[in-house]
Short mmCIF file of C-alpha atoms in Angstrom, two decimals:
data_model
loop_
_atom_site.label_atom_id
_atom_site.label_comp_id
_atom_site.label_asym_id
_atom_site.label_seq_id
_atom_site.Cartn_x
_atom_site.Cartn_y
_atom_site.Cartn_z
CA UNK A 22 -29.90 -1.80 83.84
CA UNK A 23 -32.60 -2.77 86.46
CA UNK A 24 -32.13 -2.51 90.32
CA UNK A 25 -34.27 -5.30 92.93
CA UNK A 26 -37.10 -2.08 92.96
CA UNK A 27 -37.37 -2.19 89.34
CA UNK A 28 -36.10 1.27 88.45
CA UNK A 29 -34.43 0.95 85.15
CA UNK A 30 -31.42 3.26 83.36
CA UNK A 31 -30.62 3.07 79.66
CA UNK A 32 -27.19 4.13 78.41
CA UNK A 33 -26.49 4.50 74.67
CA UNK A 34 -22.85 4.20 73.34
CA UNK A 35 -21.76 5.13 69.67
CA UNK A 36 -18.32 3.72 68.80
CA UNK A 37 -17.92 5.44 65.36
CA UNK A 38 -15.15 3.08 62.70
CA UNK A 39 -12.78 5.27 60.81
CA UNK A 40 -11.39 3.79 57.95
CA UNK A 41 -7.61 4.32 56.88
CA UNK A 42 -7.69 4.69 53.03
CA UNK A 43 -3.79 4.67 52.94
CA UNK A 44 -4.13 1.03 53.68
CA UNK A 45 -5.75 0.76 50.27
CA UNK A 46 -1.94 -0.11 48.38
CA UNK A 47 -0.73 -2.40 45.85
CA UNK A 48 0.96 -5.71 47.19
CA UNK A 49 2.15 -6.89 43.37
CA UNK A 50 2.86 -4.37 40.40
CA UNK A 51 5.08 -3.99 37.09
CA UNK A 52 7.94 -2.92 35.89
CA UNK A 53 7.75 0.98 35.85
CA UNK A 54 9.37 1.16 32.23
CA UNK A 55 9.77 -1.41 29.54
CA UNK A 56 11.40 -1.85 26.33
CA UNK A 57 9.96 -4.13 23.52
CA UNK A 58 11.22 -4.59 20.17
CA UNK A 59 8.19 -3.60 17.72
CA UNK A 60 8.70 -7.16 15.76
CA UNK A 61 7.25 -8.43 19.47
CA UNK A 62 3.64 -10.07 18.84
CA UNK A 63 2.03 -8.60 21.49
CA UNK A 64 2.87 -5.61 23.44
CA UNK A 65 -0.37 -5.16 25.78
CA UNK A 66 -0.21 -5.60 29.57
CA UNK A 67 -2.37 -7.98 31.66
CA UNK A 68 -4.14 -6.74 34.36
CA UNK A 69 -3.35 -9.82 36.21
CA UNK A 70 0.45 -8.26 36.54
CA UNK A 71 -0.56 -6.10 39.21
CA UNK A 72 -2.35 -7.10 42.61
CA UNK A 73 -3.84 -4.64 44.87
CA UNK A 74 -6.05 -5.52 48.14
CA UNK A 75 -8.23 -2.30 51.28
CA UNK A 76 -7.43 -2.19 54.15
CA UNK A 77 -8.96 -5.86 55.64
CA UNK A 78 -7.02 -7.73 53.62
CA UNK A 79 -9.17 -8.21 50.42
CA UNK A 80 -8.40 -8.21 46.78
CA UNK A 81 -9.06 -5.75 44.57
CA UNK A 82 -10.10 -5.85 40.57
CA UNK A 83 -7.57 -4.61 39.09
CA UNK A 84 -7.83 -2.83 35.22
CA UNK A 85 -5.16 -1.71 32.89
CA UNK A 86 -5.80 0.98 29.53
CA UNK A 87 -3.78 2.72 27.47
CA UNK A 88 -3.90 6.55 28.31
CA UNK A 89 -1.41 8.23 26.18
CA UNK A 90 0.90 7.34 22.85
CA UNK A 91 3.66 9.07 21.41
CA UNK A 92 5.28 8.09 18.03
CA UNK A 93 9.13 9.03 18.24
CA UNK A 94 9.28 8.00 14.09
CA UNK A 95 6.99 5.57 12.05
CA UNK A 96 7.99 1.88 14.06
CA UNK A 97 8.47 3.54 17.25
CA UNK A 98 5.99 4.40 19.74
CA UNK A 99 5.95 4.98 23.55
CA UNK A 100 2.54 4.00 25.50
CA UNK A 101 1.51 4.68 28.97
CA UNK A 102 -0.43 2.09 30.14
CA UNK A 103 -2.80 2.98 33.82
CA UNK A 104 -3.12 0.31 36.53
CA UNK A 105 -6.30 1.26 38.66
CA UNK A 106 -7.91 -0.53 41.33
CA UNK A 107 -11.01 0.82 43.73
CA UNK A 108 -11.89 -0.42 47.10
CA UNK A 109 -15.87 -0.67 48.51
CA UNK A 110 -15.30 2.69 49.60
CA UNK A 111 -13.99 4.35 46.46
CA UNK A 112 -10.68 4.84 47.29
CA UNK A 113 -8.48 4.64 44.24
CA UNK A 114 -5.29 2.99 43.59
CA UNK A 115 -3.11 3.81 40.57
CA UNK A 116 0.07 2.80 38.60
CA UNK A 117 1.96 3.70 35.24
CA UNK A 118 3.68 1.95 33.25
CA UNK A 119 5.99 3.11 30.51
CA UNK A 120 6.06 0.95 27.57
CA UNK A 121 8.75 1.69 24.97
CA UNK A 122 8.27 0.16 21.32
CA UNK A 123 11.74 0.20 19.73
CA UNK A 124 12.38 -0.22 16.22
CA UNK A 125 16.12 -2.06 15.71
CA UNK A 126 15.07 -3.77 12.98
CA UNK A 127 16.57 -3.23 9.14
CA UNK A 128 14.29 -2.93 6.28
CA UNK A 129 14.13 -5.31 3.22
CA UNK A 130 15.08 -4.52 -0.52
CA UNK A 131 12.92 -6.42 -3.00
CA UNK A 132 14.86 -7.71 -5.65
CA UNK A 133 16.73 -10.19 -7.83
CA UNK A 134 20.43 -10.00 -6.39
CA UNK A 135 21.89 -11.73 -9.75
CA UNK A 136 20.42 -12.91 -12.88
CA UNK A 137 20.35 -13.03 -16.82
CA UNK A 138 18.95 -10.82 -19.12
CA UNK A 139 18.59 -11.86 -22.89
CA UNK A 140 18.43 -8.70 -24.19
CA UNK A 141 20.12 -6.70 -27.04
CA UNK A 142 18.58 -3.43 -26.12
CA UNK A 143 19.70 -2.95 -22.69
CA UNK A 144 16.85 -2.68 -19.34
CA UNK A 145 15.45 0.73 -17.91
CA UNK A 146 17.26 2.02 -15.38
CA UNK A 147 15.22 2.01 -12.66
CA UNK A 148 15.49 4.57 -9.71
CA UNK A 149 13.18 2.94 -7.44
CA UNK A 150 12.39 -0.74 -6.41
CA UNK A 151 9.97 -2.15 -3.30
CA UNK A 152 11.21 -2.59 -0.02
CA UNK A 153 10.21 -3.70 2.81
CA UNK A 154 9.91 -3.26 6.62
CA UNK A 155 8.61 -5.23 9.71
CA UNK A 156 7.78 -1.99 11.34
CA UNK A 157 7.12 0.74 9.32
CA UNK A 158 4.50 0.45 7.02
CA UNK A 159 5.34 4.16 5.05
CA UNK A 160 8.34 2.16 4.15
CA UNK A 161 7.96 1.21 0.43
CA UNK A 162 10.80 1.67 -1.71
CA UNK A 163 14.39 1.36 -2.40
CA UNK A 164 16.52 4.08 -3.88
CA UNK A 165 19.29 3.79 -6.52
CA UNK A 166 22.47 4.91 -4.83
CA UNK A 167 24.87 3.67 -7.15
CA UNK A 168 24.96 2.45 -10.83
CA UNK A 169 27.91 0.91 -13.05
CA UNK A 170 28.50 -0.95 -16.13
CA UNK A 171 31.03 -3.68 -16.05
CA UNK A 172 32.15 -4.67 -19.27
CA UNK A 173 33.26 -8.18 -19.20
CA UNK A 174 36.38 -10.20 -21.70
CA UNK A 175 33.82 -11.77 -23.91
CA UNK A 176 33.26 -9.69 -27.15
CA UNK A 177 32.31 -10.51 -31.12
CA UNK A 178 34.80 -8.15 -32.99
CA UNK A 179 34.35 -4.59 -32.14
CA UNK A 180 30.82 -4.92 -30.75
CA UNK A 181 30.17 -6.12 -27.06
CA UNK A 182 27.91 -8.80 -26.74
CA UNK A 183 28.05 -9.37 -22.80
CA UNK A 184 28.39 -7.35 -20.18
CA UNK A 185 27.09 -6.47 -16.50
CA UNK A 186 24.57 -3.94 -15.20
CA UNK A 187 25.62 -3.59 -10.98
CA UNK A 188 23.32 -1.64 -9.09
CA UNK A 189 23.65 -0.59 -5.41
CA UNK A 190 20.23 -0.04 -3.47
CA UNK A 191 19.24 1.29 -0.46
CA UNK A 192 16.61 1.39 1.76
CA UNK A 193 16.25 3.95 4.85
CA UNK A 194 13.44 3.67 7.46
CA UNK A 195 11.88 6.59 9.43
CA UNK A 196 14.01 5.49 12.72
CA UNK A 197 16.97 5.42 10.05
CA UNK A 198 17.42 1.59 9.96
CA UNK A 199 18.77 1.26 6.67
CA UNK A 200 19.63 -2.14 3.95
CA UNK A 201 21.92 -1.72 1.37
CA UNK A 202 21.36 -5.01 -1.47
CA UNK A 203 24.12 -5.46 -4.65
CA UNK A 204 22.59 -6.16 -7.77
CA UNK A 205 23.67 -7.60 -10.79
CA UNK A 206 22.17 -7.99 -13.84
CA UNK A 207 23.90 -9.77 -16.63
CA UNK A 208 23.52 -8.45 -20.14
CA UNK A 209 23.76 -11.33 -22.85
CA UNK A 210 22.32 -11.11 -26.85
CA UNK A 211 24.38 -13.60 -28.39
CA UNK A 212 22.25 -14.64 -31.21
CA UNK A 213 19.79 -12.24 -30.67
CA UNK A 214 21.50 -9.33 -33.24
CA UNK A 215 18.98 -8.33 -35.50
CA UNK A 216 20.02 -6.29 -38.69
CA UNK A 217 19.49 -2.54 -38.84
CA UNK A 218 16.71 -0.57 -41.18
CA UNK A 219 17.04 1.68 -43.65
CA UNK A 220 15.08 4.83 -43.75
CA UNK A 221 15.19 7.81 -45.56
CA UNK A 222 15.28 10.64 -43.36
CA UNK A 223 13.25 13.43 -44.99
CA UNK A 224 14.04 17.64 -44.18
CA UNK A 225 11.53 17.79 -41.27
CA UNK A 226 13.52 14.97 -39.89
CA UNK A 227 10.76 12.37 -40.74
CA UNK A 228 11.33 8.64 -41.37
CA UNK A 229 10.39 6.96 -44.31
CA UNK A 230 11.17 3.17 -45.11
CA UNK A 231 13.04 2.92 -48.54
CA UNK A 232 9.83 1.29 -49.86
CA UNK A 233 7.67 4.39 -49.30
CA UNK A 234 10.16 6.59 -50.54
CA UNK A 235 10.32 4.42 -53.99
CA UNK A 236 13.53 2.57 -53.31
CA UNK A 237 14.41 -0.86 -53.43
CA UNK A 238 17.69 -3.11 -52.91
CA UNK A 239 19.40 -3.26 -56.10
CA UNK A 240 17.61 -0.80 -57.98
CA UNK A 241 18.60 1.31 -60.71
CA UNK A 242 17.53 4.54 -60.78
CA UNK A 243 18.12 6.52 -64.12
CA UNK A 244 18.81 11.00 -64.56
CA UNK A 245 17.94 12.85 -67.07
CA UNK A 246 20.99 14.85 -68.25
CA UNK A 247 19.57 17.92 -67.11
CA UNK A 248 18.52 16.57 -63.83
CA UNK A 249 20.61 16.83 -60.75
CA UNK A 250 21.40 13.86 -59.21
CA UNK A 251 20.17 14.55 -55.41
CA UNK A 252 21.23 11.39 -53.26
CA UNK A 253 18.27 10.25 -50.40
CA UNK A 254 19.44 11.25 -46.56
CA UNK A 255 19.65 7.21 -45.82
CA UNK A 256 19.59 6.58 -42.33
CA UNK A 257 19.94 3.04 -40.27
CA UNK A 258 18.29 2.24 -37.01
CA UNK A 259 19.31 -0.47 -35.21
CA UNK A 260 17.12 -3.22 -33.14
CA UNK A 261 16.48 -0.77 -30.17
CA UNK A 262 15.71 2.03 -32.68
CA UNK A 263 18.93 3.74 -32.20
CA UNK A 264 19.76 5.82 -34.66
CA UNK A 265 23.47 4.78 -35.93
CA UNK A 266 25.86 6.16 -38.72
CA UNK A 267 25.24 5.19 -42.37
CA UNK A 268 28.44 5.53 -44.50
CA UNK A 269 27.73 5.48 -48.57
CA UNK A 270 30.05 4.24 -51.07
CA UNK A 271 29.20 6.85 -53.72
CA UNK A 272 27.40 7.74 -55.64
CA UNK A 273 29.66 6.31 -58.50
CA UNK A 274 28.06 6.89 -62.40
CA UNK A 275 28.59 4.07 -64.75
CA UNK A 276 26.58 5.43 -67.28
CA UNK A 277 28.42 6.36 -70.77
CA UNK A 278 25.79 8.20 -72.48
CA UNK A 279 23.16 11.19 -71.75
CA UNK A 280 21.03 9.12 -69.48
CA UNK A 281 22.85 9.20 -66.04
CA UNK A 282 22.77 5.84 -63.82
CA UNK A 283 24.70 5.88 -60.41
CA UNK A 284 25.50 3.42 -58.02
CA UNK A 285 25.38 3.93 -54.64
CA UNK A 286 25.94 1.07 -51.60
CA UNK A 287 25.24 1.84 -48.04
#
C-alpha cells in the first residue's frame, strides 16, 4: 500500500489448500459376491461396472485384475477380482469382488444307448467308455457299474441265437455331478453259425488240424494185429475258438481177419 507521501508497506499472505483424501470414494461399484455357472461364456468383470471420482468432483480411471484363484474341484473356481482407481494426488481407491464359478452341470456318457450286433461270438466287455463334461476337462471316461445278460424267447433248438447285452454306465465329475446312461446291445447270429473244427489235441496240449496229423473224413485207417489201436485226442473248436466237447461213437472194428480196421464218428 502507498500513502499521499509515497511511503509504501508490502504484506505477504500464504493461504496454504489442504486436500481431504477421504473425499476420494466410489459413487458406482459391484456386487461384492457373485455366483456364475461355469457353462457361462464369459465370467470377467468390466471396469466400466464401477465409477469412482477426488474430491472436486472428477472421474476417475477405473481398472479391474484378477488377484487371487482358488479351485474348490476341477469346474469350480473362486476369483477375486480388484477394483482400483487413483486420483492426481495418488490417493487410492479399492474394491473386491468375489466371483464364484459353480459347477451344477452333469457330465455326458458317450455311447450307443441301443443297437444290433451281428455277431456269433459275443463283444468285449468293456469297463470303460468316453464321457464327457462342459466343465471339467480331467473328465474322460465312463465306468461300468452294472452288467447283465438278458436272454430273450427266440431260440433254434437248444442253442440261443438272440439275446441282450444291458450295461449300466456311469460317469462322476470332480464336483461329484454324476450321469448314469442304459445300454443295450442286442446279440443276433441267425445265419451266421459257422461249423466247428476238428483238431487233434496232442500231450503238450498242442493243436493239430486232422490234415497235419494224417487224417481225413472218411478214412480208413488199418492195425497191424500186434499194434494197439490208440484213438487221436479229437477236439472241436467252435467259430469263436471255444473249445467245446467232442463225443465219439467208437471206435467200433469191422474187420474179420488179422488186419484190424475201426470205425470211429465224432
Amino acid at each position: 500500500a502507498t500513502d499521499h507521501s509515497g511511503n509504501t508497506k508490502t504484506y505477504t499472505q500464504y493461504i496454504s489448500m489442504t486436500y481431504d483424501e477421504t473425499l476420494v470414494r466410489w459413487t458406482q461399484f459391484p456386487d461384492a459376491e457373485v455366483n456364475v455357472s461355469c457353462t457361462a461364456a464369459d465370467h470377467t468383470p468390466e471396469a466400466s461396472e464401477a465409477v469412482a471420482e477426488d474430491g472436486c468432483g472428477n472421474n476417475l480411471n477405473v481398472s479391474v485384475n484378477l488377484i487371487e484363484t482358488t479351485y474348490p474341484c476341477d469346474g469350480e473356481r473362486v476369483e477375486i477380482w480388484e477394483f482400483t482407481a487413483e486420483d492426481a494426488c495418488g490417493n487410492p481407491l479399492s474394491f473386491n469382488q468375489t466371483v464364484n464359478v459353480y459347477d451344477h452341470t452333469d457330465p455326458e456318457v458317450v455311447t450307443k444307448k441301443d443297437y444290433w450286433v451281428l455277431n456269433q461270438c459275443g463283444i468285449d466287455n468293456e469297463t470303460m467308455i468316453p464321457a464327457n463334461d462342459t466343465c471339467d476337462d480331467t473328465l474322460a471316461y465312463a465306468y461300468q457299474v452294472g452288467v447283465d445278460d438278458i436272454q430273450e424267447s427266440q431260440f433254434n433248438d437248444t442253442c440261443a441265437y438272440r439275446y441282450t447285452i444291458y450295461r449300466e454306465w456311469k460317469a462322476v465329475d470332480d464336483c461329484g455331478n454324476e450321469a448314469t446312461e442304459d445300454q443295450y446291445i442286442h446279440m443276433d447270429w441267425r445265419g451266421l453259425a459257422v461249423q466247428p473244427t476238428f483238431y487233434v489235441k496232442l500231450e503238450n496240449d498242442t493243436l493239430v488240424s486232422l490234415a497235419d496229423y494224417g487224417l481225413t473224413d472218411g478214412q480208413t485207417i488199418d492195425y497191424e494185429c500186434a499194434v494197439e489201436f490208440v484213438e487221436p485226442n479229437i477236439v472241436a473248436l467252435d467259430a469263436c475258438d471255444n473249445e467245446i466237447t467232442v463225443t465219439p461213437s467208437g471206435p467200433i472194428e469191422i474187420s474179420n481177419d488179422c488186419t484190424h480196421r475201426y470205425k470211429d464218428e465224432y
